[in-house]
Coordinates of C-alpha atoms and ligand atoms in Angstrom, one line a residue:
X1 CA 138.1 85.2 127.4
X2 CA 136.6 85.6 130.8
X3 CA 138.4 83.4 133.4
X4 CA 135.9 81.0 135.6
X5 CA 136.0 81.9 139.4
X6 CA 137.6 79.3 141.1
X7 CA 138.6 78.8 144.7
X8 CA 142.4 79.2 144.2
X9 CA 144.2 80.2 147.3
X10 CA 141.7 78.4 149.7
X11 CA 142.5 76.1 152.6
X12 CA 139.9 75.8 155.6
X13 CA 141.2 77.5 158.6
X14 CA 140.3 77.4 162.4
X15 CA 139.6 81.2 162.1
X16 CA 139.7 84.1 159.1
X17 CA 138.0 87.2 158.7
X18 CA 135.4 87.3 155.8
X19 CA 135.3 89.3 153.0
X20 CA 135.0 93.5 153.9
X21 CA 131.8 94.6 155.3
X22 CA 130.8 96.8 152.6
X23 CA 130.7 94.5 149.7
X24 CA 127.9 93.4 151.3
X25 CA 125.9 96.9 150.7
X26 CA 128.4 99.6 148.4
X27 CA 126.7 99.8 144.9
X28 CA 130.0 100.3 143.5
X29 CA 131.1 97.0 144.5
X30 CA 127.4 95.3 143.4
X31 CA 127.6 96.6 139.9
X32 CA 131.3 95.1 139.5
X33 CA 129.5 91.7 141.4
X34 CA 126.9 92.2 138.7
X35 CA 129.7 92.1 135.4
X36 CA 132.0 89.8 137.3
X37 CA 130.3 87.3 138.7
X38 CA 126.3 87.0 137.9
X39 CA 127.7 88.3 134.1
X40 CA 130.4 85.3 133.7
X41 CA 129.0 81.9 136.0
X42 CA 126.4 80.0 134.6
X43 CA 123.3 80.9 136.5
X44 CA 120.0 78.6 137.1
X45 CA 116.7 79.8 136.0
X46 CA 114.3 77.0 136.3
X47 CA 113.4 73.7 135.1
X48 CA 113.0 72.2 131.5
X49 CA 109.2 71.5 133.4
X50 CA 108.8 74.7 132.5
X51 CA 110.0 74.7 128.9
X52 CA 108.2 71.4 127.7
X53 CA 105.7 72.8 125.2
X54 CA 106.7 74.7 121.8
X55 CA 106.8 78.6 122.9
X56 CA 107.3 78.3 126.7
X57 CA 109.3 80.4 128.2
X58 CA 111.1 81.6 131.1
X59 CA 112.3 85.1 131.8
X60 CA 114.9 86.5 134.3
X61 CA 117.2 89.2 135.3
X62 CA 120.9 88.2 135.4
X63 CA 123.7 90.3 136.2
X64 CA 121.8 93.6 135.7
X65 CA 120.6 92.7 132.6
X66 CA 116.9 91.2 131.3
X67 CA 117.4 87.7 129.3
X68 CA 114.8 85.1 128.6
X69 CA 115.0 81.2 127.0
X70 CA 112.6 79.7 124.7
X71 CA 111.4 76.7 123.6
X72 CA 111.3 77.0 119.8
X73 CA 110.2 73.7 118.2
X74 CA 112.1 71.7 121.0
X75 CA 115.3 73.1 120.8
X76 CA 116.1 75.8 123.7
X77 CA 117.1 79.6 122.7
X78 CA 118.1 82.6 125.0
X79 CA 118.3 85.9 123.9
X80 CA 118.9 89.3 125.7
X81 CA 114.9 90.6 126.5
X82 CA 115.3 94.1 125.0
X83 CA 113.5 94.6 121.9
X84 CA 115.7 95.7 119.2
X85 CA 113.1 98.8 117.6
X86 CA 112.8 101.4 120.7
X87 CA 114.2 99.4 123.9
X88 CA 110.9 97.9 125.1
X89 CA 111.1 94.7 127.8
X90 CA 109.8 91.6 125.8
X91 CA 108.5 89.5 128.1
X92 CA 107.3 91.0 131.3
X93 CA 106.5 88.1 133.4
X94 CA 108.6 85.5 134.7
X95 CA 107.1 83.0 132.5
X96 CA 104.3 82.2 129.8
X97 CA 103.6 81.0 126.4
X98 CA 103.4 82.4 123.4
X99 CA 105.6 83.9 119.9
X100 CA 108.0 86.6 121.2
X101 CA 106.7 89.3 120.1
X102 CA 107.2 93.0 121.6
X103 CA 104.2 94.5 123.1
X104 CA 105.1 97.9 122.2
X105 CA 105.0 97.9 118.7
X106 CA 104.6 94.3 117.8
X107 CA 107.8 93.5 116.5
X108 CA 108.1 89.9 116.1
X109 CA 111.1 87.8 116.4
X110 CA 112.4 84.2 115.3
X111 CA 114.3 81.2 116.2
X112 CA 117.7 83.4 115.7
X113 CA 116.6 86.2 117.3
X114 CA 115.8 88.1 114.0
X115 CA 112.8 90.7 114.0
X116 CA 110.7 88.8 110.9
X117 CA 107.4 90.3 111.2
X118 CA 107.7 94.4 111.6
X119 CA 104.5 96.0 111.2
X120 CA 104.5 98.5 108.5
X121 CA 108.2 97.7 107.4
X122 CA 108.1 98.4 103.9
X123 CA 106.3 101.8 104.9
X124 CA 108.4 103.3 107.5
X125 CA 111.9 101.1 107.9
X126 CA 112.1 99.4 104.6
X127 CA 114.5 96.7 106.2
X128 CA 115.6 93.8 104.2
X129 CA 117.1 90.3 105.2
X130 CA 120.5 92.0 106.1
X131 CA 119.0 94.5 107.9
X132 CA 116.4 92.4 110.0
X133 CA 119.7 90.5 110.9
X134 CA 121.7 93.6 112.0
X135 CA 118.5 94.0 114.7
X136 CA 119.1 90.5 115.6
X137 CA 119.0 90.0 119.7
X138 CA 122.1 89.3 121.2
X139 CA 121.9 85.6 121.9
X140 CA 122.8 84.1 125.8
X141 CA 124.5 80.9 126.4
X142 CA 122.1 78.2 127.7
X143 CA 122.3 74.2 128.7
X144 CA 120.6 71.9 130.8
X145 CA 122.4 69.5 133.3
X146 CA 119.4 66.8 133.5
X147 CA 116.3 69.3 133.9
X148 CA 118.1 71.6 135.3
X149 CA 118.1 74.9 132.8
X150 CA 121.4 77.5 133.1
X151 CA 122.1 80.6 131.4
X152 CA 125.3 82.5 130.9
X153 CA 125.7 86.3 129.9
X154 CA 129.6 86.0 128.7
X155 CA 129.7 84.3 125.1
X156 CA 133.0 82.1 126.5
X157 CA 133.5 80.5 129.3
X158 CA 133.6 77.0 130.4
X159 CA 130.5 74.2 129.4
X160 CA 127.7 73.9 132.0
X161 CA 129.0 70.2 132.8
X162 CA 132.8 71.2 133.2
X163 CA 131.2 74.1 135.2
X164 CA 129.3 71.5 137.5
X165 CA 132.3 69.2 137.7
X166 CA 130.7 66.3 139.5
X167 CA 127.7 67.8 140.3
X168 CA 126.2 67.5 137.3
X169 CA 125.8 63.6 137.9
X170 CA 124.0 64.3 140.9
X171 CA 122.0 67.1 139.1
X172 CA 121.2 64.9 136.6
X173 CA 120.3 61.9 139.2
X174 CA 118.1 64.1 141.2
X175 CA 116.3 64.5 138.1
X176 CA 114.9 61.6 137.5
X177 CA 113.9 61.2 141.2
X178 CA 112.4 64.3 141.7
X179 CA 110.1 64.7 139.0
X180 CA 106.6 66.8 140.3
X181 CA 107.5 69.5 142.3
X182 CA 104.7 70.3 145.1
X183 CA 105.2 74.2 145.8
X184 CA 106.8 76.9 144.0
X185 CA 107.2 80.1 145.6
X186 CA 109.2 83.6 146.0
X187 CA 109.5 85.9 148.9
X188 CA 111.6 89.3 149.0
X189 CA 114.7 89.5 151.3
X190 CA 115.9 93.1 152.7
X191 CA 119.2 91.1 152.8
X192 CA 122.1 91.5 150.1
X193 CA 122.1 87.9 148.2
X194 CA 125.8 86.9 149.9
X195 CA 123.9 86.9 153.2
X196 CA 120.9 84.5 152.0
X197 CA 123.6 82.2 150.8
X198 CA 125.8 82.1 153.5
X199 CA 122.9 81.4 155.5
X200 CA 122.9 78.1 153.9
X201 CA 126.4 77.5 154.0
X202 CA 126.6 76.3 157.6
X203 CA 125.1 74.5 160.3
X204 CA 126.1 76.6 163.5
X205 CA 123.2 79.0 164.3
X206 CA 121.1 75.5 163.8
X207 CA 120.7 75.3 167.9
X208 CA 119.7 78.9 168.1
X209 CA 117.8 79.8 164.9
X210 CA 116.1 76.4 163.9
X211 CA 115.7 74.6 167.2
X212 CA 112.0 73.2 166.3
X213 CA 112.6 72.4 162.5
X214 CA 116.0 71.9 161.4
X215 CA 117.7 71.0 164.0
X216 CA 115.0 68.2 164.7
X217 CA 115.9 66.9 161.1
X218 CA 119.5 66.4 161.5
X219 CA 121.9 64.8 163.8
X220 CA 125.0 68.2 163.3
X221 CA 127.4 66.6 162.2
X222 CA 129.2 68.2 159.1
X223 CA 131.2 67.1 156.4
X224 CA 132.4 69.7 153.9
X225 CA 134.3 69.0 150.5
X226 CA 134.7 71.0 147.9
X227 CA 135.1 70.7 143.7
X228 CA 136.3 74.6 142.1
X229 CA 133.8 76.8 143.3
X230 CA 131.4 74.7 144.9
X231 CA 131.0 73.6 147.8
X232 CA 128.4 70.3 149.5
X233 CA 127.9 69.8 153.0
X234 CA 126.5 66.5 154.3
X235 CA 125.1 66.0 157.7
X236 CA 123.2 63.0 159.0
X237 CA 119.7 62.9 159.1
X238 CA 118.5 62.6 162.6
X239 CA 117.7 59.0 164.3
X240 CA 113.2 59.7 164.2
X241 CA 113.9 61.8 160.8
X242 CA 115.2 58.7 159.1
X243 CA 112.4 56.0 160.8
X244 CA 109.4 59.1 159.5
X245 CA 111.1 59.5 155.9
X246 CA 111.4 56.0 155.4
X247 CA 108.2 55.0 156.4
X248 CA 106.7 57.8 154.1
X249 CA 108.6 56.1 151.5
X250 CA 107.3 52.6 152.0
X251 CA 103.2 54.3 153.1
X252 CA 103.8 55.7 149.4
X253 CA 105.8 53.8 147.5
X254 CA 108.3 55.9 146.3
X255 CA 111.9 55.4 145.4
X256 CA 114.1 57.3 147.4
X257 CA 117.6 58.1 146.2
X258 CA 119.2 55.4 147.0
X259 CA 122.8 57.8 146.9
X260 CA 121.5 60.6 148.7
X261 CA 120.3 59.2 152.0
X262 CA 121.4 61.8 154.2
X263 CA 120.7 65.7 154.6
X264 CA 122.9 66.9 151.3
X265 CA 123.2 70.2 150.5
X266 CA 125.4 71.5 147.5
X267 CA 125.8 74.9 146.5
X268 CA 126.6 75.6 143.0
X269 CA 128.4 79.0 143.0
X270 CA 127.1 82.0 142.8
X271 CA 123.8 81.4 144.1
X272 CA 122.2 77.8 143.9
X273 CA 121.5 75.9 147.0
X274 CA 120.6 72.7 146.7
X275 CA 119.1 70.4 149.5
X276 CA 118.1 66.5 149.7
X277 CA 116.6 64.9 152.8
X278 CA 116.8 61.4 153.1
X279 CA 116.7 61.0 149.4
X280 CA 113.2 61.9 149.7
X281 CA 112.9 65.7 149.3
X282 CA 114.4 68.3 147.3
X283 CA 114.8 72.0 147.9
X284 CA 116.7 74.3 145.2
X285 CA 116.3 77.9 145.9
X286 CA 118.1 80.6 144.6
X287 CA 119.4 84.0 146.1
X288 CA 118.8 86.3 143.4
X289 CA 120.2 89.9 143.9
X290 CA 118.0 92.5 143.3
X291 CA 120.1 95.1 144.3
X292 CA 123.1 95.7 147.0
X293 CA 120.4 95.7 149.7
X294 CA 117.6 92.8 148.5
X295 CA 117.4 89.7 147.3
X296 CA 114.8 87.0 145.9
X297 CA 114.4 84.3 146.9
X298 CA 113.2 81.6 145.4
X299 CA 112.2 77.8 146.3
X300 CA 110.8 75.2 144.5
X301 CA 110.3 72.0 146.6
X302 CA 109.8 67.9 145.1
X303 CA 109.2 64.9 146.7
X304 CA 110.6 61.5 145.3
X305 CA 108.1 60.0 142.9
X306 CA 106.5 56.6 142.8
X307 CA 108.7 53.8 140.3
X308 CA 107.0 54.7 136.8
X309 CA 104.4 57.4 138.3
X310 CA 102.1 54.4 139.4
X311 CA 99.3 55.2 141.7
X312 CA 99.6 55.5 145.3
X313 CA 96.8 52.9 145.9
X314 CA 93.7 53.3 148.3
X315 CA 94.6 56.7 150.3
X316 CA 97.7 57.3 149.1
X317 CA 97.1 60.7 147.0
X318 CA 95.8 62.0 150.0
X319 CA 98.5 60.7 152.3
X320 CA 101.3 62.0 150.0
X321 CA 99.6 65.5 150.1
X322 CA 99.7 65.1 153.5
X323 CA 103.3 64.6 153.6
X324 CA 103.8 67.4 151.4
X325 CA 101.9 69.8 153.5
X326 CA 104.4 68.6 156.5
X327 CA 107.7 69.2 154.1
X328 CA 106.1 72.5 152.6
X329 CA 105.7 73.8 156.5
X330 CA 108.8 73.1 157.8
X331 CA 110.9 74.2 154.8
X332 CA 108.8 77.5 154.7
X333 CA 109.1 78.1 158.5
X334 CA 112.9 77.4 158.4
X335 CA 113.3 80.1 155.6
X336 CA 111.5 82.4 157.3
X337 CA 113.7 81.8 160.6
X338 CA 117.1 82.1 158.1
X339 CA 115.5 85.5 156.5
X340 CA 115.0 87.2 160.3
X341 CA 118.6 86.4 160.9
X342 CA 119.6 87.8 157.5
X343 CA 117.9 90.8 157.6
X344 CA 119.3 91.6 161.0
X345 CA 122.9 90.9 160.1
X346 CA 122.5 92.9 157.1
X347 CA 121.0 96.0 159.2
X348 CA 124.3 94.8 161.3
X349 CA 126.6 94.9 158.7
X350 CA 126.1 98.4 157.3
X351 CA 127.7 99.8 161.2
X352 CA 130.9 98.3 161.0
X353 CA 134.2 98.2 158.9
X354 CA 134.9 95.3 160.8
X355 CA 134.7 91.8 159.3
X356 CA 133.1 88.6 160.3
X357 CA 135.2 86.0 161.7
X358 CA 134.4 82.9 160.0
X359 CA 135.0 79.5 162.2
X360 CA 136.0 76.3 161.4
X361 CA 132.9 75.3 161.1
X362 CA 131.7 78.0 158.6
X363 CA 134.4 76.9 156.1
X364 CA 131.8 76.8 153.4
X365 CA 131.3 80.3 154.4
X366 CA 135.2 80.8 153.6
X367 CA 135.3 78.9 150.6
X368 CA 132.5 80.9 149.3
X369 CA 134.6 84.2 149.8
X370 CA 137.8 82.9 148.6
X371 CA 135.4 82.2 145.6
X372 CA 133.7 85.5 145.2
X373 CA 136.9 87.3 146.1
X374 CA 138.5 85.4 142.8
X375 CA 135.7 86.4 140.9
X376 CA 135.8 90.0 141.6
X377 CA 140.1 90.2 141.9
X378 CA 140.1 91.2 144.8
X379 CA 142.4 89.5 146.5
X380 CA 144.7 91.1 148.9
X381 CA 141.9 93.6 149.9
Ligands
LIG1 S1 110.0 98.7 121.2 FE1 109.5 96.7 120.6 S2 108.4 96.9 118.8 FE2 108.9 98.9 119.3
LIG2 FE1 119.3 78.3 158.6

């Protein structure tokens, strides 16, 4: 049984070096990151949202491999996305409706992942029940934590709620407070993931990379704690931030969180960064690796909804798109501000053999390696 990363071995210190320079770019070392950690964590892939009717579905690469989930008559199914006639991709897009069936030759599969309609089978294969089920996709692990959905390669590991430790009570809070979400997108990073996540990990380069938007949201200060492999950092909303946020709450009648009330961010290892402003607004994003040099990443944001989805009253569609508009803008802008910095440290990074030295106040940043060095056994190197 493949052993869970965990963060054994880690203690915050006032200085350490990071993890080697080139496991940030060696494609030796991103296919072992691919088997040892994307292939063994659970990894989140969307929202049950996107799951709701009979036939939805949501596909995704994870840990070099092509794997989609399913809604088949309510109950949710993952499979490996590789048809089981002549290796064809099932489904091509990262989401959509409809029976899986291959486009290639039309091979159609069920519930279990068993090919059940095969044109021409009595012709040309002649495959009975035990043979349909010897061509049965190889299933994935999945479970939700609230709507949260999570897929795992490795048949065994731990459940997705030991996984989440206490996390998944705020996981599962935040979804019933965050229910619509008000902009979806993707954008390409020329970054390796471990850069887009550490970018979220601290709150250092917040003078000097986000002095118009971030910074204005927050007052700095920044408490860390840590559960196993993950890590949440709290820091408290700024002074005008809180007075703006909770009047938008009261303009629109929503309920806030009433536990998250200051800027919390949690980052569920390997990739899932979670952030809540003023119990008002949440950002999940996820650095997907496309390869040692590039990355995805991609955002969905939510606003708090009204008690029982009641109407906003006179003005109050409009003024929430308003607000939405203003939390859409300054998330985007302060992504786009974390990407530059990225992409220039990973640029950076490939002219050296020397590595980072992480402060005191990047210990997330050195949690997340003691983490990731765990994972991959490399401790030592
Ligand atoms: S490859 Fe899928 S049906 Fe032939
Ligand atoms: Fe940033």
């Amino acid at each position: 049984m493949h052993t869970p990363p965990s963060a054994a071995g880690f203690a915050p210190a006032k200085a350490v070096p990071g993890i080697p320079p080139a496991t940030y770019h060696d494609p030796g070392v991103f296919q072992t990151e691919e088997e040892r950690v994307f292939g063994r964590c659970w990894i989140f892939v969307g929202f049950t949202d996107d799951l709701v009717q009979p036939n939805d579905w949501l596909a995704r690469r994870i840990g070099g491999l092509d794997v989609m989930v399913q809604n088949f008559d309510g109950e949710l199914r993952a499979f490996r996305n590789v048809c089981a006639h002549r290796f064809a991709i099932i489904r091509r897009a990262p989401r959509g409706n409809g029976l899986l069936r291959c486009g290639y030759h039309g091979w159609t599969y069920d519930r279990d992942g068993r090919p059940y309609g095969i044109p021409g089978n009595e012709a040309h294969f002649g495959l009975d029940r035990a043979g349909r089920c010897s061509r049965a996709l190889p299933p994935v692990a999945v479970e939700t934590c609230g709507r949260f959905v999570f897929l795992r390669i490795a048949a065994e590991g731990p459940s997705l709620v030991d996984w989440l430790g206490p996390h998944a009570d705020t996981l599962r809070h935040a979804s019933e407070i965050f229910i619509r979400s008000f902009d979806e997108r993707e954008m390409t990073w020329e970054a390796n993931w471990k850069m887009g996540v550490e970018s979220v990990l601290e709150v250092y380069h917040a003078d000097t990379v986000h002095p118009t938007t971030f910074r204005k949201l927050v007052k700095g200060d920044w408490r860390c704690d840590y559960v196993g492999p993950h890590s949440r950092g709290v820091t408290s909303v700024s002074d005008p931030s809180a007075r703006w946020w909770d009047g938008v709450a009261k303009r629109l009648g929503f309920q806030p969180s009433s536990i998250l009330r200051e800027y919390d961010h949690l980052h569920i290892f390997p990739n899932l960064e979670i952030g809540f402003t003023r119990g008002s607004v949440m950002s999940v994003q996820t650095y997907d690796p496309l390869g040692p040099d590039r990355c995805a990443l991609r955002l969905r944001l939510f606003l708090a909804d009204p008690g029982g989805l009641k109407g906003y009253g006179k003005g109050g569609a409009a003024a929430r798109r308003m607000i939405e508009d203003t939390a859409r803008d300054l998330n985007v802008a302060l992504l786009r501000e974390d990407q530059e910095e990225s992409e220039q440290a990973f640029r950076g990074v490939r002219q050296t053999d020397t590595a980072a030295l992480l402060g005191r106040n990047e210990e997330r940043i050195q949690h997340f390696h003691a983490v990731w060095r765990n994972a991959m056994a490399m401790n030592g190197r």
